[in-house]
XYZ file of C-alpha atoms in Angstrom:
581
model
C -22.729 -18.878 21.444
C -25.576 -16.156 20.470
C -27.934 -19.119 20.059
C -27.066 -20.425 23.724
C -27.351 -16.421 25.277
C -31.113 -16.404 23.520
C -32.297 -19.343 24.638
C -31.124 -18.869 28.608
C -33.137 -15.294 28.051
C -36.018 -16.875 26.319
C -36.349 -19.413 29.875
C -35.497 -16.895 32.142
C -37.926 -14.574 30.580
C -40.768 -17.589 30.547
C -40.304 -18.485 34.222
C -40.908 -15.441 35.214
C -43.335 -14.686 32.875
C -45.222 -17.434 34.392
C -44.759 -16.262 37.836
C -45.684 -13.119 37.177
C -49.086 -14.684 35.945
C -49.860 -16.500 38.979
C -48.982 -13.729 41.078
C -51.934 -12.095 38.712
C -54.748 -14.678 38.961
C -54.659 -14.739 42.635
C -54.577 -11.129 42.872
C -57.947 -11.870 40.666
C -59.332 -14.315 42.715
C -58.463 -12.754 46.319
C -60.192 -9.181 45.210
C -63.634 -11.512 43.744
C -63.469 -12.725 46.932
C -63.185 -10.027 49.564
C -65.319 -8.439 47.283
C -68.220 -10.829 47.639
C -67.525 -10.968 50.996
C -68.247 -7.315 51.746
C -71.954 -8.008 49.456
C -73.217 -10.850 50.903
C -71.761 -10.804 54.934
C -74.896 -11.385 57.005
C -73.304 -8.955 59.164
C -74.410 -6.410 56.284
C -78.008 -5.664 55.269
C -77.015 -2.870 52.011
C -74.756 -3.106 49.180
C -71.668 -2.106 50.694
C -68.455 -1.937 48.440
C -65.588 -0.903 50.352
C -65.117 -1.085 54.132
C -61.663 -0.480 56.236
C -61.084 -4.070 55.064
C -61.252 -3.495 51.539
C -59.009 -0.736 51.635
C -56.160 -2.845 53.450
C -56.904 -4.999 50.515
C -56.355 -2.330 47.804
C -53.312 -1.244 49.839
C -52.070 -4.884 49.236
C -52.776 -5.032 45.509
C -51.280 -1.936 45.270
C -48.226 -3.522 46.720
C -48.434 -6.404 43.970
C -48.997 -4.710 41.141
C -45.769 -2.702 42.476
C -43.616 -5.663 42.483
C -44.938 -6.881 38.664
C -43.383 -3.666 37.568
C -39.742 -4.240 39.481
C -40.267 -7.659 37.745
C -40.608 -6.243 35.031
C -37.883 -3.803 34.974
C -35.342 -6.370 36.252
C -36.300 -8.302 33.090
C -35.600 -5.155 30.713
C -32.384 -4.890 32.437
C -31.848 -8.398 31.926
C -32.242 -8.918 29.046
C -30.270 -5.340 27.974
C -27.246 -6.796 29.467
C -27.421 -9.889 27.122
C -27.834 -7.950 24.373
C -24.727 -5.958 25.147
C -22.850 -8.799 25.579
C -24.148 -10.584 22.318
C -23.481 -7.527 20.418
C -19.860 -7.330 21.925
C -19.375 -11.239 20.523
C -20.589 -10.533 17.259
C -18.163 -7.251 17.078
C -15.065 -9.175 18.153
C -16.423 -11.770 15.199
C -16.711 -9.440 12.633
C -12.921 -8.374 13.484
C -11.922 -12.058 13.760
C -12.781 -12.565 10.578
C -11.609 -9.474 9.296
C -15.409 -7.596 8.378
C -14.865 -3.945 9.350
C -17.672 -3.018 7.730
C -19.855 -5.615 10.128
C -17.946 -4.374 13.018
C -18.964 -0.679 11.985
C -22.401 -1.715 12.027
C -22.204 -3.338 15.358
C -21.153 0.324 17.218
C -23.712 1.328 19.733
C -23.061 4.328 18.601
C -23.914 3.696 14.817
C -26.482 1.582 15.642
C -28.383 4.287 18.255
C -27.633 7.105 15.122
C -25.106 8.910 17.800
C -22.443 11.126 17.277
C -19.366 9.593 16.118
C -17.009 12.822 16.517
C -15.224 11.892 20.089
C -16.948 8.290 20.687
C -14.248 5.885 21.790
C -15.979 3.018 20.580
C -15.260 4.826 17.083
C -11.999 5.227 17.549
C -11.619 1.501 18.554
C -13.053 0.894 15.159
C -10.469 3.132 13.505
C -7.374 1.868 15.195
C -8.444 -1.560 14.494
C -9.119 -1.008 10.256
C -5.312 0.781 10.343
C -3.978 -2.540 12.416
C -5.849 -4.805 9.307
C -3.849 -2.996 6.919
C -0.811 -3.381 8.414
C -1.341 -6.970 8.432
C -2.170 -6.235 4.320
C -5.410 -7.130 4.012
C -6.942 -5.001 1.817
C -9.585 -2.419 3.024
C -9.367 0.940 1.501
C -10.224 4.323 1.993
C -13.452 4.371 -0.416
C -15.005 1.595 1.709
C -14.230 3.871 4.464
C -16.055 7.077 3.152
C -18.939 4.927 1.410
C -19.719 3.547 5.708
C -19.335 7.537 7.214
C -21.062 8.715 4.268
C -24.096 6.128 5.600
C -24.181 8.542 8.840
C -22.993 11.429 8.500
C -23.278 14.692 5.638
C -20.889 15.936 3.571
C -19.946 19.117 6.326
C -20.149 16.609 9.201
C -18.015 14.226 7.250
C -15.340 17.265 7.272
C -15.868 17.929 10.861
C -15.316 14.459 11.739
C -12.332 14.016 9.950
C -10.449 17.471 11.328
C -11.259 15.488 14.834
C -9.849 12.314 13.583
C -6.467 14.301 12.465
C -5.785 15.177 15.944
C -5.462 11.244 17.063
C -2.467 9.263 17.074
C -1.428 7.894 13.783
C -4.522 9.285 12.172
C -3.422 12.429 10.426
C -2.737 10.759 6.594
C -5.601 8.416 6.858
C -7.771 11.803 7.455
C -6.298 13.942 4.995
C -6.760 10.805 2.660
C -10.377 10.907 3.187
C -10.614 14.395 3.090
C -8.727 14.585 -0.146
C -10.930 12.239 -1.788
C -13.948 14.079 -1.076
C -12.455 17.690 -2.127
C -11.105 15.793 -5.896
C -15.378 14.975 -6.328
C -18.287 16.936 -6.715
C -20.270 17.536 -3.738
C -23.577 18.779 -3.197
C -22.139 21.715 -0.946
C -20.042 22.727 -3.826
C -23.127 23.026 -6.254
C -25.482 24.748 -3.831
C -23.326 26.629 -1.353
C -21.398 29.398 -3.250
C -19.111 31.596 -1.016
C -19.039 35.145 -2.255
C -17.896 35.922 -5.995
C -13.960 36.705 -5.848
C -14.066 40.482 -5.518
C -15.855 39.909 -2.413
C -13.029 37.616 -0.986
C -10.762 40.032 0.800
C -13.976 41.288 2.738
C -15.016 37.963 3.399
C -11.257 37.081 4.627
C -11.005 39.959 6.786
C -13.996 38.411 8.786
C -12.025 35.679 9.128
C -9.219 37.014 10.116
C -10.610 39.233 12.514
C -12.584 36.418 14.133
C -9.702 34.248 14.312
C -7.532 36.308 16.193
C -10.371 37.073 18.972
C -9.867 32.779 19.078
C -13.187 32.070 17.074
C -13.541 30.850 14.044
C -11.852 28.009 12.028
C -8.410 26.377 12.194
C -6.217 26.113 9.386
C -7.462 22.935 8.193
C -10.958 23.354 8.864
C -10.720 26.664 6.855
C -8.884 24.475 4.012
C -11.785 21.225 4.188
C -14.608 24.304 4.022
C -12.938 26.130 0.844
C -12.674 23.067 -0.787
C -16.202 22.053 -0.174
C -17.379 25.279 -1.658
C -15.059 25.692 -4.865
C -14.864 24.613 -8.059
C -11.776 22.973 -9.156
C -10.765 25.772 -11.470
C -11.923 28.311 -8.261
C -9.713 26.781 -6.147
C -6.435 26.786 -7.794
C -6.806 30.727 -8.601
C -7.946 30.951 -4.803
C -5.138 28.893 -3.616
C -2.048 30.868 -5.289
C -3.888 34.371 -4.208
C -4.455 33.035 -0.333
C -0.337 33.037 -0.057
C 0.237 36.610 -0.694
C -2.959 37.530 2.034
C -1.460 38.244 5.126
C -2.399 35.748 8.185
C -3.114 33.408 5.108
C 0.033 32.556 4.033
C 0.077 28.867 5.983
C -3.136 28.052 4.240
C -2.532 28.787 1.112
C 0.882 26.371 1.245
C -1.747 23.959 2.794
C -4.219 24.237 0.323
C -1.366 24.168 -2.360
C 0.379 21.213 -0.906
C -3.336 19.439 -1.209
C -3.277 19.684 -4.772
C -1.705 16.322 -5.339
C -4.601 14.393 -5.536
C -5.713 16.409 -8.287
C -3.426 16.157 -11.566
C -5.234 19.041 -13.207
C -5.287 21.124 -10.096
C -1.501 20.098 -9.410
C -0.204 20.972 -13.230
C -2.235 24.226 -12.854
C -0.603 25.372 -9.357
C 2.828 24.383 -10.294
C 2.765 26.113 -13.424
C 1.784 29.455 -11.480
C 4.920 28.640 -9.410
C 7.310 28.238 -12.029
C 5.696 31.975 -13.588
C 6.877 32.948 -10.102
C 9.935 31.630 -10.237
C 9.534 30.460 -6.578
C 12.665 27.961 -6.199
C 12.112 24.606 -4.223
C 14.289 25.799 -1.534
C 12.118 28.399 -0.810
C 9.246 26.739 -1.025
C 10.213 24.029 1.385
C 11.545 26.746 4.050
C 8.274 27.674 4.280
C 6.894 24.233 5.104
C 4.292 23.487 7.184
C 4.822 22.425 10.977
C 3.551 18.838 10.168
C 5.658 18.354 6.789
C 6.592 15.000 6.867
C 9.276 13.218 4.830
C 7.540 10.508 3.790
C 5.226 9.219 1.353
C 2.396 11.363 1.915
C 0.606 14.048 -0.154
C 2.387 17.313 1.585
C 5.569 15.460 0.417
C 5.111 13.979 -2.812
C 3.575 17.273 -4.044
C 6.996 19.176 -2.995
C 8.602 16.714 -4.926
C 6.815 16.993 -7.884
C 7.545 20.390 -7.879
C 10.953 20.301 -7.502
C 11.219 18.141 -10.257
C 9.379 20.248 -12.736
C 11.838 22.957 -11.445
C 14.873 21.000 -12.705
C 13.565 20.580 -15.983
C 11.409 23.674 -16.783
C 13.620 26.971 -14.914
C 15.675 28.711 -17.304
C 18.897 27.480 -15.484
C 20.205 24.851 -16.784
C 21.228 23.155 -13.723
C 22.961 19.965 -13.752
C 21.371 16.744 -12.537
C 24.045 15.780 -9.931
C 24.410 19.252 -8.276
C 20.591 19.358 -8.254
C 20.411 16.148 -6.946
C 22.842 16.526 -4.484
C 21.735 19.828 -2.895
C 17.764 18.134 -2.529
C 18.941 15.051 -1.183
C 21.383 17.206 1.509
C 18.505 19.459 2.233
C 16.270 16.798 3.105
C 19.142 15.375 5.490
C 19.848 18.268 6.913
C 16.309 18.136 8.535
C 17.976 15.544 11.012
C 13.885 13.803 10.666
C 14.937 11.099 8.495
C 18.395 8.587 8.397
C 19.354 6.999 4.724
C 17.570 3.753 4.827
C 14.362 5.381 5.289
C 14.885 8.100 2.420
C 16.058 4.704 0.314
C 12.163 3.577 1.231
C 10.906 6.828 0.429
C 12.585 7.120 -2.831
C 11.539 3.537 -3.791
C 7.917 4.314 -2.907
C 8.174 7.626 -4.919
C 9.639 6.318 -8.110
C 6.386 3.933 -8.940
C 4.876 7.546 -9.848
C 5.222 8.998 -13.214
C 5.711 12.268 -11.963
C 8.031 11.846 -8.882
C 9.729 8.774 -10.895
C 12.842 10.380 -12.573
C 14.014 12.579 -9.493
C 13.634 9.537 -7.317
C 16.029 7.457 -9.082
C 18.428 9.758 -9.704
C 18.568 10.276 -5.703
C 18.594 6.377 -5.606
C 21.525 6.682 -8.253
C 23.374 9.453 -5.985
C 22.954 7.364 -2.755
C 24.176 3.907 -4.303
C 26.644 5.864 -6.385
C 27.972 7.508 -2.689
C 30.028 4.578 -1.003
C 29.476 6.128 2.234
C 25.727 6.483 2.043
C 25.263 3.564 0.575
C 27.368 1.642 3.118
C 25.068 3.460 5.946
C 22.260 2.258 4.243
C 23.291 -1.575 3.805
C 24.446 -1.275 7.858
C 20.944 -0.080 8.883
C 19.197 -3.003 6.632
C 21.345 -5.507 7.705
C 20.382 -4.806 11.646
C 16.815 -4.695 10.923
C 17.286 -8.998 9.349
C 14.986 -8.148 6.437
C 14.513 -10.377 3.381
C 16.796 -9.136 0.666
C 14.348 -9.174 -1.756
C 12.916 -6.010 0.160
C 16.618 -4.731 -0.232
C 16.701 -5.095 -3.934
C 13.957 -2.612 -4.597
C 16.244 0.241 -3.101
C 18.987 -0.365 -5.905
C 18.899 1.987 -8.258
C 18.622 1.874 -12.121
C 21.337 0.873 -14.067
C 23.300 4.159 -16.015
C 25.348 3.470 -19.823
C 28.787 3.398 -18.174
C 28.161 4.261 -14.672
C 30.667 2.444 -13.375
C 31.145 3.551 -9.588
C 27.259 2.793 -9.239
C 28.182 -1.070 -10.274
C 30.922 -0.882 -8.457
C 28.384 -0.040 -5.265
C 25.833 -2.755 -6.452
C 29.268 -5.820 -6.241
C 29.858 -4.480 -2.998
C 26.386 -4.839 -1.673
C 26.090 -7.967 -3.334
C 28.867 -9.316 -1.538
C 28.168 -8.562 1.755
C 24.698 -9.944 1.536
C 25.196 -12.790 -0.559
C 25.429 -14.924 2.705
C 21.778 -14.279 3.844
C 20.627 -15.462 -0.322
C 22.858 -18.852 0.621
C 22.581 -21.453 -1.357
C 19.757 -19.682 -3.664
C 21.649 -16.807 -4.506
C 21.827 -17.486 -7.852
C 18.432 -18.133 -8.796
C 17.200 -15.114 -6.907
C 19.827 -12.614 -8.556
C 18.594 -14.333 -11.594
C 14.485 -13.220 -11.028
C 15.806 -9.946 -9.494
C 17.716 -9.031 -13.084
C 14.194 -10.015 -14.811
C 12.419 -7.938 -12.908
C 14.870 -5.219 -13.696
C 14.249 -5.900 -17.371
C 11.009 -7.114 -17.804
C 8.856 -5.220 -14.913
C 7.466 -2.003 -14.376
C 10.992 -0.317 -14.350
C 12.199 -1.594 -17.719
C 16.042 -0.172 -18.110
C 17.807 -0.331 -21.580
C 19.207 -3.966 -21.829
C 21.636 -3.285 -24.465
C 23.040 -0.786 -21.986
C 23.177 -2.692 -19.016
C 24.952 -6.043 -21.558
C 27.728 -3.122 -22.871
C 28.031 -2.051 -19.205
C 28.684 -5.779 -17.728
C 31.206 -6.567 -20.687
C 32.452 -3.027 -19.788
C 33.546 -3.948 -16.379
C 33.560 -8.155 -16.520
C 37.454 -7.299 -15.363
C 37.052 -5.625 -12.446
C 37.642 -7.404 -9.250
C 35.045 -8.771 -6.600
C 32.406 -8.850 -9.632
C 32.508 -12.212 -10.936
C 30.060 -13.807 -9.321
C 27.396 -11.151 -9.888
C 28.709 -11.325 -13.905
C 27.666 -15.065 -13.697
C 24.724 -14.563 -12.468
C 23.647 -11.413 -14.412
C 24.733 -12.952 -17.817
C 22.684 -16.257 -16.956
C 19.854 -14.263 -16.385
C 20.542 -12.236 -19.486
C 21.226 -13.763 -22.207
C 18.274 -15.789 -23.203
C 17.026 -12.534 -23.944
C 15.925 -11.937 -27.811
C 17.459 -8.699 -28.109
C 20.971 -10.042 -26.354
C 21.314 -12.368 -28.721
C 20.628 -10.227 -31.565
C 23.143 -8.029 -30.229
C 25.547 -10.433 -29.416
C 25.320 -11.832 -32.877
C 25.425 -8.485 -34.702
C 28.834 -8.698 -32.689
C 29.851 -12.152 -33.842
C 30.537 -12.996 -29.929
C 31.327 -16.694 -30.742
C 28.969 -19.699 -28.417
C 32.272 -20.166 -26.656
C 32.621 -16.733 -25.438
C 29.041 -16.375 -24.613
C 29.076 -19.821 -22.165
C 31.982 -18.684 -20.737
C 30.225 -15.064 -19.570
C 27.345 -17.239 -18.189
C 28.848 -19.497 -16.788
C 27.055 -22.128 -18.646
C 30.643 -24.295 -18.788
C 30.990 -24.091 -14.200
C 27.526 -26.268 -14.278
C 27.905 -29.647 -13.731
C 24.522 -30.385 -14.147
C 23.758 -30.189 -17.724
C 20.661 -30.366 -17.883
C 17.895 -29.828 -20.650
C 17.761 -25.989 -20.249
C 21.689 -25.882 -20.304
C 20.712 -27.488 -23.740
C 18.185 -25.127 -24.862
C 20.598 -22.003 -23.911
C 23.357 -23.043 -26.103
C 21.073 -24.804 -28.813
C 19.376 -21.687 -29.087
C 22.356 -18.686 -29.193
C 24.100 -21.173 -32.216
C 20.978 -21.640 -34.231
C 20.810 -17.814 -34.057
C 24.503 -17.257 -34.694
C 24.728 -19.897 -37.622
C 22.122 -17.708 -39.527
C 24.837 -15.048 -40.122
C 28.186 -16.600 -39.310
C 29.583 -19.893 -40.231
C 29.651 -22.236 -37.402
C 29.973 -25.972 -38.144
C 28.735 -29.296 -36.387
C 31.731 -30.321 -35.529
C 32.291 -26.964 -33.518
C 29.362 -27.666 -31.792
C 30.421 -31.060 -31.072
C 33.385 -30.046 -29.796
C 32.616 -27.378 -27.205
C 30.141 -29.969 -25.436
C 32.128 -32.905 -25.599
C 35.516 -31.493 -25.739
C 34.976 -28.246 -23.468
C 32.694 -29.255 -21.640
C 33.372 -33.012 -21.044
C 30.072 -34.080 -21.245
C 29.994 -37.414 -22.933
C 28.292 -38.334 -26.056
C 25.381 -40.756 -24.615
C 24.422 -37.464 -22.329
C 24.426 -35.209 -25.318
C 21.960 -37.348 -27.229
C 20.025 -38.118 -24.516
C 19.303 -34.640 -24.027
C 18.744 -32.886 -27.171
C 16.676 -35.793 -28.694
C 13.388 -34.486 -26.981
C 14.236 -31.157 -28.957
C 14.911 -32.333 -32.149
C 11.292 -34.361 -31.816
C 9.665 -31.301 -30.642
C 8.074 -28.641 -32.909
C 7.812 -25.687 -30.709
C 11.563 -25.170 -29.972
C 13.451 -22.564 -32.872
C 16.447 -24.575 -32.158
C 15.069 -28.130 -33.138
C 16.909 -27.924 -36.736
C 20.057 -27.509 -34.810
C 18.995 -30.713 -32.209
C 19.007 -32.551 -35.940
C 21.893 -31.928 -37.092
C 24.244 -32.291 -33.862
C 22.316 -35.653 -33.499
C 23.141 -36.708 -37.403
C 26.591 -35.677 -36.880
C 26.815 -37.581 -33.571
C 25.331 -40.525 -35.077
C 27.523 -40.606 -38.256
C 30.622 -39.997 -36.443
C 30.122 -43.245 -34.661
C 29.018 -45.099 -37.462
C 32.414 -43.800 -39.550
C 34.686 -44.983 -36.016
C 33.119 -48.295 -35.941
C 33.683 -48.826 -38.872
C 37.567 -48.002 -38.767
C 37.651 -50.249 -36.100
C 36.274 -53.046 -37.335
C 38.873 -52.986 -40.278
């Protein structure tokens, strides 16, 4: 399509390029000869130049050379407006295939080096990168700073961004960028020192002064300038004394609340806190307007703090009440309903240092049978894959048994959207429990499920959790260590409900009696008889199935494959032979 547009200008451009040439050499030829005319008229005897005629005839050249330039001009205009429009093509290109940085490059406004603060074109650009991530293609905030870094200094950068926190839906992807350009060096930091400390409550006063005459900075273009003009170690000392400066006090709980993105700077201000003794409750009265509960920096670093609170005060407060009274005060907001704390908490507890308060809130809510019911209700309207629900469970707790009792009843309501793949998909959810980045105590969580393999409504979920379970190493060291005989064991997985015996059913209980024979005595014949004679699986299937193990080298349980099949084998040979006499 840009091709085509180029080549229609090209021809337009020619013909009347062409035109415009003729119109040129018989301007040329029509002055020569008027000219000549005026020299060599018998009518004239001396060299005249210009007569009455001649100036008709400049008047009409004049009038020519005139309509060149519209020409001319129309051309420019013309070939403007195909520019625009190939540029607009290219810009919808770059989005269509997902190339903001092209697209950025395309802006008239980038492109002309104008001013990007208040440029609708730029905010086009900026509602379109937040769409692409919401679709979850990747495009992050680095790439974004590394393009406005390309136009715009450090202090403009700042400027730009307090504008872009005043749009719709743009407040965290500013303070993002802003808080990724206070956490690094900058070369306003280095070479623009504010006044030494002493000097500060002079300095503020200015400020303050000017502020209330309306000059002067907002809060958070007051915060962005501080931070581009401390050093890290400057700023935390700064921050704690701006709270106690009268007309301050909502900057320094800004500037504090920005500390997140700084573990250094965040260790350092919460420890001046705790000195303090300033509770979480009082901290969080004194909130900012736009406080949001969700998972943003303001937030997570009011989290963090309450949960060095729990654990560092001198009272010894109790994890439930303390749970309780954050998880009621964050209700109590009315900003937020349970499914979306659920989300919050889930989101918070993939971060070291919000991790352990999260799950215990998780624990609280599932542990709640009316919260947690509130929460199931509001998934269940919003028809999302219950994978996405399975992340909001909360970790297992030794002997917690009104949590599990929470998880059956969950399970059971939306077992019917799993259908026929429940099984399997309870089965990867349990790994991931185990084996992912939230790794619970699996000795635990077996004692817990033997614990409670009685109570009603749960044996389905049992099944399911012991088939995913107990192909662990360390459950069937423990289970051994217990002398939990292979019968017992295929009954709590369910091993003996599968009519489809297939080779892994093999490998399961092939592999928990080569383990168990090691320190218990467990014959052949015992073997024998809980597949054939439990089981009812008949002796041409049992063969059939474990002689691929007993050839193989790489299974543990290959020695036991031998020695069913031997037994199998010799069996027969010892009834044919009764028969025959």
């Amino acid at each position: 399509m840009r091709h085509l547009f180029s080549l229609f200008a090209w021809v337009y451009i020619g013909l009347h390029s062409n035109a415009s040439g003729a119109l040129s050499h018989e301007l040329s030829t029509k002055s020569t000869e008027y000219t000549n005319t005026s020299i060599l008229h018998p009518a004239f005897n001396r060299n005249v130049t210009f007569t009455e005629k001649s100036q008709e005839e400049r008047t009409w050249m004049g009038i020519h050379v005139d309509t060149k330039a519209s020409e001319s001009n129309l051309l420019t205009r013309f070939y403007h407006k195909i520019s625009e429009i190939i540029n607009k093509l290219a810009y919808k290109w770059a989005w269509w295939r997902s190339n903001p940085t092209k697209a950025f490059e395309l802006l008239p406004v980038v492109k002309n080096g104008g001013v990007l603060k208040h440029n609708k074109e730029f905010h086009d650009w900026l509602n379109r990168v937040v769409h692409l991530r919401s679709r979850g293609i990747r495009y992050d905030d680095g790439e974004v700073i590394k393009l406005l870094k390309t136009k715009q200094s450090d202090a403009e950068l700042v400027e730009l961004c307090t504008w872009i926190r005043t749009l719709p839906g743009m407040t965290n992807f500013a303070d993002r960028i802003l808080i990724d350009m206070a956490s690094k060096p900058t070369t306003a930091r280095v070479t623009n020192e504010i006044p030494k400390s002493d000097n500060h409550p002079d300095w503020l006063a200015q400020v303050i002064d000017r502020r209330q005459q309306g000059e002067g900075m907002t809060d958070d273009e007051l915060v962005q300038f501080l931070k581009a003009k401390h050093t890290d170690k400057q700023l935390v000392e700064l921050y704690s004394r701006l709270r106690y400066v009268p007309g301050f006090e909502s900057v320094g709980e800004k500037m504090l609340l920005d500390l997140t993105s700084n573990p250094i700077k965040q260790t350092v201000a919460n420890k001046n806190r705790l000195n303090d003794q300033e509770s979480p409750w009082s901290m969080f009265e004194n909130r900012p307007e736009q406080f949001k509960i969700d998972d943003n920096p303001e937030f997570k670093q009011w989290f963090v703090y309450a949960n060095s609170y729990r654990y560092q005060t001198e009272d010894n407060i109790e994890r439930e009440a303390f749970v309780q009274r954050v998880y009621d005060l964050l209700m109590n907001t009315n900003t937020i309903k349970e499914l979306e704390m659920a989300n919050v908490m889930q989101s918070l507890r993939q971060s070291g240092d919000t991790k352990t308060l999260a799950e215990d809130m998780l624990a609280y809510m599932a542990s709640n049978r009316a919260i947690s019911n509130r929460v199931f209700q509001a998934w269940e309207k919003l028809k999302q894959d219950p994978m996405e629900f399975w992340v909001l469970l909360p970790p297992m707790y030794d002997g917690v048994n009104n949590i599990f009792a929470s998880w059956s009843n969950i399970y059971t309501k939306s077992r019917r959207y799993f259908v026929n793949d429940f099984p399997e998909l309870l089965k990867s959810m349990l790994h991931q429990k185990i084996d992912g980045d939230d790794k619970m105590d699996t000795i635990a969580l077996i004692k817990w499920l033997q614990s409670i393999q009685n109570l009603k409504s749960t044996e389905f979920l049992l099944g399911s959790a012991f088939s995913a379970l107990h192909t662990q190493p360390i459950v069937i060291e423990h289970w051994v260590n217990l002398r939990i005989s292979p019968e017992q064991v295929c009954d709590w997985v369910g091993l003996g409900k599968n009519t489809d015996h297939n080779r892994i059913f093999f490998h399961h209980i092939l592999q928990y009696v080569n383990a168990f024979k090691k320190d218990n005595p467990y014959t052949n014949e015992a073997l024998y008889d809980l597949l054939v004679k439990r089981y009812k699986i008949l002796e041409s299937e049992v063969l059939r199935r474990i002689e691929p193990i007993a050839k193989s080298d790489t299974f543990s349980e290959k020695d036991i494959a031998k020695q069913l099949q031997a037994f199998i084998q010799l069996k027969n040979q010892e009834t044919s032979k009764h028969w025959w006499q």
